[in-house]
Amino acid sequence: MAGTVSLQEFHRCITQLLTISDRLADGWTILNKETPEKTYLMKKIIVPDTDNKLDVDATVLPLEEHLDDVLKDENAIAEQKIGTLTWEYHVLYSHSYSVPTLYFNAWTIDGRLLSLEDMWRHVNAKFQDIMKEDGWSVLTQQEHPVLRRPFYLLHPCRTAEFLDCFQGKSSNIVITWLSSVGPVVGLTLSAQYGQTVSTE
Amino acid sequence: MKAMSHAEASNILQYSPFNSSVDPSFWHKLSHVKLDIDRLEEKVRPIWGYYSNAIPPGLTSYLHVDCSAYNTEYEVQKPLLASYGILLNKNTLEAFKNCNKIALLEELGQELWQNITSGEALKNPALLSRFFLLTYADLKKYHFYYWCAFPAPNFPTITLNKQPLRLADVFSEKQVTELAKVYLEVDDWRERGYFLIKVDSDGDSSCISILPLCDVRAVPVAIPDGEDIKKTEGIYVGVADPCPLHDHPGWPLRNLLALLSYHCSELVGSRLKVLCLRLRLRPCSTWSTEDSLILEVTLPPSPTTEPPSPETFPPHFESEALDSPNELTFHVNNTAHSSGNKLKWVGWERNERGKFGPRKMNLSSSMDPVKLAETSVDLNLKLMKWRLMPQLDLDLIKNSRCLLLGSGTLGCSVARTLLGWGVRYITLVDNGCVSYSNPVRQSLFTYKDSLNSGRPKSEAAADALRAIFPGVESRGVQLNIPMPGHPIGPSLLADTKTSTQLLEELIDSHDVLFLLMDSRESRWLPTLIAASKRKVR
């Protein structure tokens, strides 16, 4: 079928992506190298969290201890703790659609996963209109095929159609695909990745 | 980000503490290890953490712990650096609470001190990066309590004569990039945490190299008197700095300065240039060190503290002994410098409220299978709704309390369908028991239910619903519905009165009533009651 990517091609592409990533030290790692059907790429980034307020948990309060005198420390500054969101992105191969798929998750500093509605809000402002119309077919939630935990994903049903446009013009279809769809959910690839794709 | 400094007026060097950042994958791993390996044992475990000196502004210094913590060999990708950690998982919340936190910190401090005084930390300065993680895992609720400590001695206290300088204001553009390049060429992470930087200037070009920290006694580190700190040539004491603040360094520098105070007696009183190396990825994808800090540090000439163990300080009496660190001689009566202050250890992390206390992660939504089943069902329904009927009010359906009169063929099928639509509150009523012919048509029953004269239908049905979806609140009530035209003899009068009352209560406490009985007469009374109470049926 047009626009599909074979498993071998997927592996070749992600290996190349990793080589560039190592040079740029931008955080992509590979997991499950030994099992080709389950191999995937992962990247984690931490961003400040302005939306979610941390709730005070009643069970933690009684565990606080008055150690301020014993641990008095004039050599340390007391900073206000900022909330953070940790985003994790996975690039997996979808066997049923024969295309790469982007899975991702985000959680607050106290481990709470963002809800689907939260995710939709986080989607890049430029794509909000499409989300309103067809949101559920673009960004949805499923069990991660390898980790078996709930993960969000950009649904792969239209990916082959999209990749078909690049037939023969890209030497690394995964980089082309990721650089196009990643920004929807806050994932960017440095322009340096583009150099490899065009020169070959 | 506010930095409240009590000692701003006196310009004491203040460090920005680490913030622990524990990944849910760490808790997954810890749960497995506890259930399969440790069980009830509470022994300490070595673990790995990692931090980075490439932090964008707006964030703070993090020490990350994820499932890689349990690896035996640790590989970090540049520019990350590893940290040696110790994990102590307690079996009960009580044990977690009753742990003596100060005693623990003392013990950790002593271990660090031992590494410093023995010279091991000078050879492998990565030993200066350490942390401790005290945990308690409630594996029924998937709540994880944790408290992290980053042990450091509360000395030396450094007074800064000048504000920290930004590297870009001292180094040239070329040097700022050259330093990043040379730094990132160091492959072994153990040499990227604490090191020396040598800057030679040869006319126009400059040569920057990274030297291992153990060379500190062999190279001229001290700045000559009168020389300006802004002169780029010379030797810098380098530390990978995870803090992005422009006026404070991060925690790692603390242990480094303690190490230097101890081992480099000849540097005491001289000025040193400290470079807190921070990396920044520029938009064109080259690394730069422009946001690094340069501090002018003078190691205090004589400390006002002494360690609680028999060893005493100051080190300048032991400069010969340092050549063979294992044979340090201990001078006990060096009382001229002791002012009674013991060497104190600091490092327990403060929580989000700024108090000393543990933090908690609630991972039930991603680890508790019952919760996972619930969210899965909800999500499935939402997707159907958006696709087919966006105006559908799923919450209304979910919260409808449904009363099913009759748990036979109709009752079982209706109950199943209601589950499919997300109804969470279902009560089933019947007066009979499961017979041998029932299971094939009545989808909630199995052969086992028909043995021994058969289980009461309403209860068997309610149990079956829970086995299908644990999030449902299902109840079975055995009840004989009084019917018109059927005589009620005196022996049945009391029962009939109770049944009627119970029926009325049930109808009252539910929103929707389903009449699924096999006889027409049995529908009369419920219909009457429901109509009078205006219930949906």
Short mmCIF file of C-alpha atoms in Angstrom, two decimals, chain A residues 18 21-29 42 44 46-48 54-57 59-84 86 88 107-113 116-117 120 136-137 139-142 148-150 190-192, chain B residues 1-4 12-17 19 21 23-24 28 50 58-60 62 64 66 77-79 93 97 101-102 105 145-147 154 156-157 245 248 251 254 281 284-285 287 344-346 348-353 355-363 366 372 379 382-383 386-387:
data_model
loop_
_atom_site.label_atom_id
_atom_site.label_comp_id
_atom_site.label_asym_id
_atom_site.label_seq_id
_atom_site.Cartn_x
_atom_site.Cartn_y
_atom_site.Cartn_z
CA LEU A 18 19.87 8.40 16.71
CA SER A 21 20.71 12.89 17.99
CA ASP A 22 23.89 11.69 19.70
CA ARG A 23 25.86 14.36 17.93
CA LEU A 24 23.39 17.04 18.99
CA ALA A 25 22.97 15.53 22.47
CA ASP A 26 19.26 16.33 22.30
CA GLY A 27 17.99 13.42 24.33
CA TRP A 28 16.64 10.62 22.11
CA THR A 29 17.34 7.09 23.32
CA MET A 42 12.08 7.80 23.56
CA LYS A 44 11.80 13.15 27.77
CA ILE A 46 10.59 18.90 31.42
CA VAL A 47 8.75 22.18 31.13
CA PRO A 48 7.43 24.58 33.74
CA LEU A 54 -0.41 21.23 43.44
CA ASP A 55 -3.02 20.07 45.89
CA VAL A 56 -2.01 19.76 49.48
CA ASP A 57 -2.33 16.09 50.34
CA THR A 59 -1.75 12.28 54.30
CA VAL A 60 1.59 13.98 53.78
CA LEU A 61 1.14 16.87 56.21
CA PRO A 62 1.50 14.79 59.40
CA LEU A 63 4.81 13.48 58.08
CA GLU A 64 6.42 16.91 58.12
CA GLU A 65 9.14 17.36 60.71
CA HIS A 66 10.41 20.43 62.51
CA LEU A 67 14.02 20.22 61.52
CA ASP A 68 14.59 23.87 60.73
CA ASP A 69 16.83 24.43 63.74
CA VAL A 70 18.97 21.34 63.33
CA LEU A 71 19.26 21.78 59.59
CA LYS A 72 19.80 25.52 59.66
CA ASP A 73 21.83 26.32 56.60
CA GLU A 74 22.98 29.79 55.72
CA ASN A 75 24.67 28.49 52.61
CA ALA A 76 21.53 27.55 50.77
CA ILE A 77 18.90 29.71 49.18
CA ALA A 78 15.27 28.92 49.73
CA GLU A 79 13.62 28.82 46.35
CA GLN A 80 9.95 28.63 45.66
CA LYS A 81 9.20 25.21 44.25
CA ILE A 82 7.87 25.40 40.74
CA GLY A 83 5.55 22.86 39.31
CA THR A 84 6.74 21.01 36.28
CA THR A 86 7.31 15.96 32.30
CA GLU A 88 7.67 11.68 27.33
CA TRP A 107 2.50 14.02 34.09
CA THR A 108 2.68 16.59 36.87
CA ILE A 109 5.34 16.61 39.54
CA ASP A 110 3.14 14.50 41.81
CA GLY A 111 2.62 11.79 39.22
CA ARG A 112 -0.80 12.72 37.93
CA LEU A 113 -1.22 11.99 34.23
CA LEU A 116 -7.40 13.79 27.40
CA GLU A 117 -9.08 17.16 27.74
CA TRP A 120 -6.26 18.74 23.74
CA TRP A 136 -10.87 12.19 18.59
CA SER A 137 -9.41 10.77 15.42
CA LEU A 139 -5.23 12.68 19.44
CA THR A 140 -6.54 9.77 21.43
CA GLN A 141 -5.57 7.40 24.22
CA GLN A 142 -4.69 3.73 24.08
CA ARG A 148 0.88 -1.69 28.54
CA ARG A 149 0.09 1.55 30.29
CA PRO A 150 -2.27 4.27 29.10
CA SER A 190 16.44 20.63 15.25
CA ALA A 191 16.96 21.92 11.72
CA GLN A 192 20.20 19.95 11.66
CA MET B 1 11.42 32.08 40.54
CA LYS B 2 12.10 33.85 43.80
CA ALA B 3 15.36 33.34 45.61
CA MET B 4 15.13 34.52 49.17
CA ILE B 12 27.90 34.66 51.52
CA LEU B 13 28.05 32.17 48.69
CA GLN B 14 24.70 30.43 48.62
CA TYR B 15 23.89 27.33 46.66
CA SER B 16 20.66 26.43 44.98
CA PRO B 17 19.52 23.06 46.31
CA ASN B 19 15.04 19.22 43.50
CA SER B 21 12.31 14.46 40.16
CA ASP B 23 9.70 9.29 37.27
CA PRO B 24 6.66 6.99 37.53
CA HIS B 28 6.86 0.63 38.69
CA TYR B 50 21.22 11.68 37.02
CA GLY B 58 12.83 29.11 34.05
CA LEU B 59 13.53 25.69 35.50
CA THR B 60 15.71 24.64 38.37
CA TYR B 62 16.85 18.51 39.13
CA HIS B 64 16.25 12.60 38.22
CA ASP B 66 13.79 6.66 36.91
CA GLN B 77 24.21 10.25 27.49
CA LYS B 78 25.92 13.58 27.20
CA PRO B 79 25.43 16.08 28.70
CA LEU B 93 4.24 4.39 56.87
CA LYS B 97 7.83 8.37 59.75
CA LYS B 101 16.25 11.64 59.65
CA ILE B 102 19.10 13.44 61.36
CA LEU B 105 21.99 12.32 57.36
CA TYR B 145 5.91 8.51 49.66
CA TYR B 146 9.47 9.68 49.26
CA TRP B 147 12.02 12.00 50.75
CA ASN B 154 27.72 23.04 56.04
CA PRO B 156 33.21 25.99 54.19
CA THR B 157 31.26 29.20 54.26
CA LEU B 245 20.20 31.11 38.09
CA HIS B 248 23.77 31.39 42.45
CA TRP B 251 24.55 22.13 44.86
CA ARG B 254 29.36 22.66 47.69
CA LEU B 281 21.92 24.65 23.02
CA CYS B 284 21.63 26.77 15.34
CA SER B 285 22.23 23.59 17.33
CA TRP B 287 26.48 24.14 22.28
CA LYS B 344 27.11 19.64 60.51
CA TRP B 345 25.49 17.92 57.60
CA VAL B 346 22.67 19.36 55.61
CA TRP B 348 17.24 16.95 53.33
CA GLU B 349 15.00 18.31 50.64
CA ARG B 350 12.21 20.69 51.49
CA ASN B 351 8.76 19.92 50.12
CA GLU B 352 6.48 22.09 47.99
CA ARG B 353 5.45 24.08 51.03
CA LYS B 355 8.92 22.58 54.96
CA PHE B 356 10.99 19.55 55.83
CA GLY B 357 8.77 16.68 54.85
CA PRO B 358 8.30 13.94 52.29
CA ARG B 359 6.49 14.16 48.99
CA LYS B 360 3.95 11.82 47.56
CA MET B 361 3.09 10.50 44.15
CA ASN B 362 -0.33 9.07 43.48
CA LEU B 363 -0.08 6.68 40.58
CA SER B 366 -1.92 4.59 35.82
CA LEU B 372 -7.42 1.63 34.62
CA LEU B 379 -12.72 6.82 27.32
CA LYS B 382 -16.47 9.28 25.09
CA LEU B 383 -14.99 8.30 21.76
CA TRP B 386 -17.96 12.21 19.86
CA ARG B 387 -18.17 10.08 16.81
#
